[in-house]
Coordinates of C-alpha atoms in Angstrom, one line a residue:
M1 CA 3.8 41.1 -67.8
T2 CA 7.6 41.2 -67.6
A3 CA 9.8 38.2 -67.1
D4 CA 10.5 39.2 -63.6
E5 CA 6.7 39.4 -62.7
D6 CA 6.1 36.1 -64.6
G7 CA 8.8 34.4 -62.5
M8 CA 7.3 35.6 -59.3
A9 CA 3.9 34.4 -60.3
D10 CA 5.4 30.9 -60.8
E11 CA 6.9 31.1 -57.5
Y12 CA 3.6 31.7 -55.7
E13 CA 1.8 29.0 -57.7
R14 CA 4.0 26.3 -56.2
P15 CA 2.6 24.5 -53.1
N16 CA 3.8 26.2 -49.8
K17 CA 6.3 23.7 -48.4
S18 CA 5.6 24.7 -44.8
L19 CA 1.8 24.2 -45.3
L20 CA 2.5 20.8 -46.9
K21 CA 4.6 19.7 -43.8
R22 CA 1.9 20.9 -41.4
E23 CA -0.7 19.0 -43.3
A24 CA 1.4 15.9 -43.4
E25 CA 2.0 16.2 -39.6
D26 CA -1.6 16.7 -39.1
M27 CA -2.5 13.5 -41.0
K28 CA 0.2 11.6 -39.0
R29 CA -1.4 12.8 -35.7
L30 CA -4.7 11.7 -37.0
G31 CA -3.3 8.3 -37.9
D32 CA -1.7 8.0 -34.5
E33 CA -5.1 8.7 -32.9
L34 CA -6.8 6.0 -35.0
V35 CA -4.0 3.5 -34.1
R36 CA -4.6 4.2 -30.4
M37 CA -8.4 3.8 -30.6
A38 CA -10.1 0.7 -29.2
P39 CA -11.0 -1.9 -31.9
A40 CA -14.7 -1.5 -31.2
D41 CA -14.5 2.4 -31.6
L42 CA -12.4 2.0 -34.6
A43 CA -15.1 -0.3 -36.3
Q44 CA -17.5 2.7 -36.0
I45 CA -15.2 5.0 -38.1
P46 CA -15.6 4.9 -41.9
L47 CA -12.3 3.9 -43.3
P48 CA -11.0 2.6 -46.5
E49 CA -9.9 -1.1 -46.3
N50 CA -6.3 -0.4 -47.1
L51 CA -6.1 2.2 -44.3
R52 CA -7.9 -0.2 -41.8
D53 CA -5.4 -2.9 -42.7
A54 CA -2.5 -0.5 -42.2
I55 CA -3.9 0.5 -38.8
E56 CA -4.3 -3.2 -37.7
L57 CA -0.7 -3.9 -38.8
A58 CA 0.5 -0.9 -36.8
R59 CA -1.0 -2.2 -33.7
R60 CA 0.9 -5.5 -34.2
I61 CA 4.3 -4.0 -34.8
S62 CA 6.3 -3.8 -31.6
A63 CA 9.7 -2.6 -33.0
H64 CA 10.0 1.2 -32.5
G65 CA 11.5 1.9 -36.0
G66 CA 8.9 -0.4 -37.7
A67 CA 6.0 1.2 -35.9
A68 CA 7.2 4.8 -36.8
R69 CA 7.4 3.8 -40.5
Q70 CA 4.0 2.2 -40.4
R71 CA 2.5 5.3 -38.8
Q72 CA 4.3 7.4 -41.5
L73 CA 2.5 5.2 -44.1
I74 CA -0.8 5.7 -42.4
G75 CA -0.4 9.4 -42.6
K76 CA 0.5 9.1 -46.3
L77 CA -2.6 7.0 -46.9
L78 CA -4.7 9.6 -45.0
R79 CA -3.4 12.4 -47.2
K80 CA -4.7 10.5 -50.3
H81 CA -8.2 10.3 -48.9
D82 CA -10.9 12.8 -47.9
V83 CA -10.8 12.7 -44.1
T84 CA -13.9 14.8 -43.4
E85 CA -16.0 11.8 -42.6
I86 CA -13.2 10.4 -40.4
R87 CA -12.9 13.7 -38.5
A88 CA -16.7 14.0 -38.2
A89 CA -16.8 10.5 -36.7
L90 CA -14.1 11.3 -34.2
D91 CA -15.7 14.6 -33.2
A92 CA -19.0 12.8 -32.6
K93 CA -17.2 10.3 -30.4
A94 CA -15.4 13.0 -28.5
L95 CA -18.8 14.8 -28.0
D96 CA -20.4 11.7 -26.8
E97 CA -17.5 11.1 -24.2
R98 CA -17.8 14.8 -23.0
L99 CA -21.6 14.4 -22.5
R100 CA -21.2 11.1 -20.6
A101 CA -18.5 12.7 -18.4
R102 CA -20.8 15.7 -17.7
E103 CA -23.7 13.4 -16.8
F104 CA -21.4 11.4 -14.5
H105 CA -20.3 14.6 -12.7
R106 CA -23.8 15.8 -12.4
I107 CA -24.9 12.5 -10.7
E108 CA -21.7 12.6 -8.6
I109 CA -22.6 16.1 -7.4
W110 CA -26.0 15.0 -6.4
R111 CA -24.7 12.1 -4.5
N112 CA -22.1 14.0 -2.6
R113 CA -24.7 16.7 -1.8
L114 CA -27.2 14.0 -0.6
L115 CA -24.5 12.4 1.6
S116 CA -23.4 15.8 3.1
E117 CA -26.8 17.6 3.5
G118 CA -29.2 14.8 4.1
D119 CA -32.9 15.8 4.1
T120 CA -32.3 19.3 2.8
A121 CA -30.6 17.8 -0.4
I122 CA -33.3 15.1 -0.7
E123 CA -36.0 17.8 -0.8
A124 CA -34.1 19.8 -3.3
L125 CA -33.6 16.7 -5.5
L126 CA -37.3 15.8 -5.3
A127 CA -38.3 19.4 -6.1
T128 CA -36.1 19.4 -9.2
H129 CA -37.1 15.8 -10.2
P130 CA -40.7 15.1 -9.0
Q131 CA -40.9 11.9 -10.9
L132 CA -38.4 10.3 -8.3
D133 CA -39.6 7.8 -5.7
P134 CA -38.6 9.3 -2.3
G135 CA -38.8 5.9 -0.4
P136 CA -35.8 4.3 -1.9
L137 CA -33.9 7.5 -2.1
R138 CA -34.3 8.2 1.7
T139 CA -33.4 4.7 2.5
L140 CA -30.2 4.7 0.4
V141 CA -29.1 8.2 1.7
G142 CA -29.7 7.0 5.3
T143 CA -27.8 3.8 4.9
A144 CA -24.9 5.6 3.1
R145 CA -24.7 8.3 5.8
H146 CA -24.8 5.7 8.4
E147 CA -21.9 3.7 6.7
A148 CA -19.8 6.9 6.4
A149 CA -20.4 7.7 10.1
R150 CA -19.1 4.3 11.1
G151 CA -16.1 4.3 8.8
R152 CA -17.3 1.4 6.7
P153 CA -16.7 0.8 3.0
P154 CA -19.1 3.0 0.9
A155 CA -21.2 0.2 -0.5
A156 CA -24.4 2.0 0.0
A157 CA -22.9 5.3 -1.5
R158 CA -22.0 3.3 -4.6
E159 CA -25.5 1.8 -4.7
L160 CA -26.9 5.4 -4.3
F161 CA -24.8 6.5 -7.2
R162 CA -26.2 3.6 -9.3
W163 CA -29.7 4.3 -8.4
L164 CA -29.3 8.1 -9.2
R165 CA -27.7 7.2 -12.5
E166 CA -30.7 5.2 -13.4
A167 CA -33.3 7.5 -12.0
L168 CA -31.8 10.7 -13.5
A169 CA -31.0 9.2 -16.9
E170 CA -31.8 11.6 -19.6
P171 CA -34.6 10.1 -21.9
A172 CA -33.3 9.2 -25.3
A173 CA -33.9 11.7 -28.0
G174 CA -36.0 9.3 -30.1
A175 CA -38.2 8.2 -27.1

């Protein structure tokens, strides 16, 4: 190998500066996400104690410059740790939120359909969910439609939503 080729090999063995900057910025964003999390959600994330302390301190700092330096420190601490467990916990939390939102929208669609279509939608719901008790369902739908026709606040529609949420709740995986 010539001296020229050897010098080029050394050049390529150095860490890519742009890659290091992207990784540092990624860790800073991850740290920002951890700082913004609710304390109860953060308690569910597996974090080293020094990182948890730095996040708690970042929440208490109100000065812009100090907060930015603290977030920078959190990113630096994250670069020193394996973040696969942290990312897995955040991904699981995000998946859970998406599933809850999907369930909310499914129930909301049924409620809106019941209120707009009446008996047709009730029969469709009972056909897809035969375990439901038609008595309370018909009563709630009738009351909610009556309220809407009279221009009253949607108390019965909210009650219908709660009833649907309980009745259509997906059984737990372990049950």
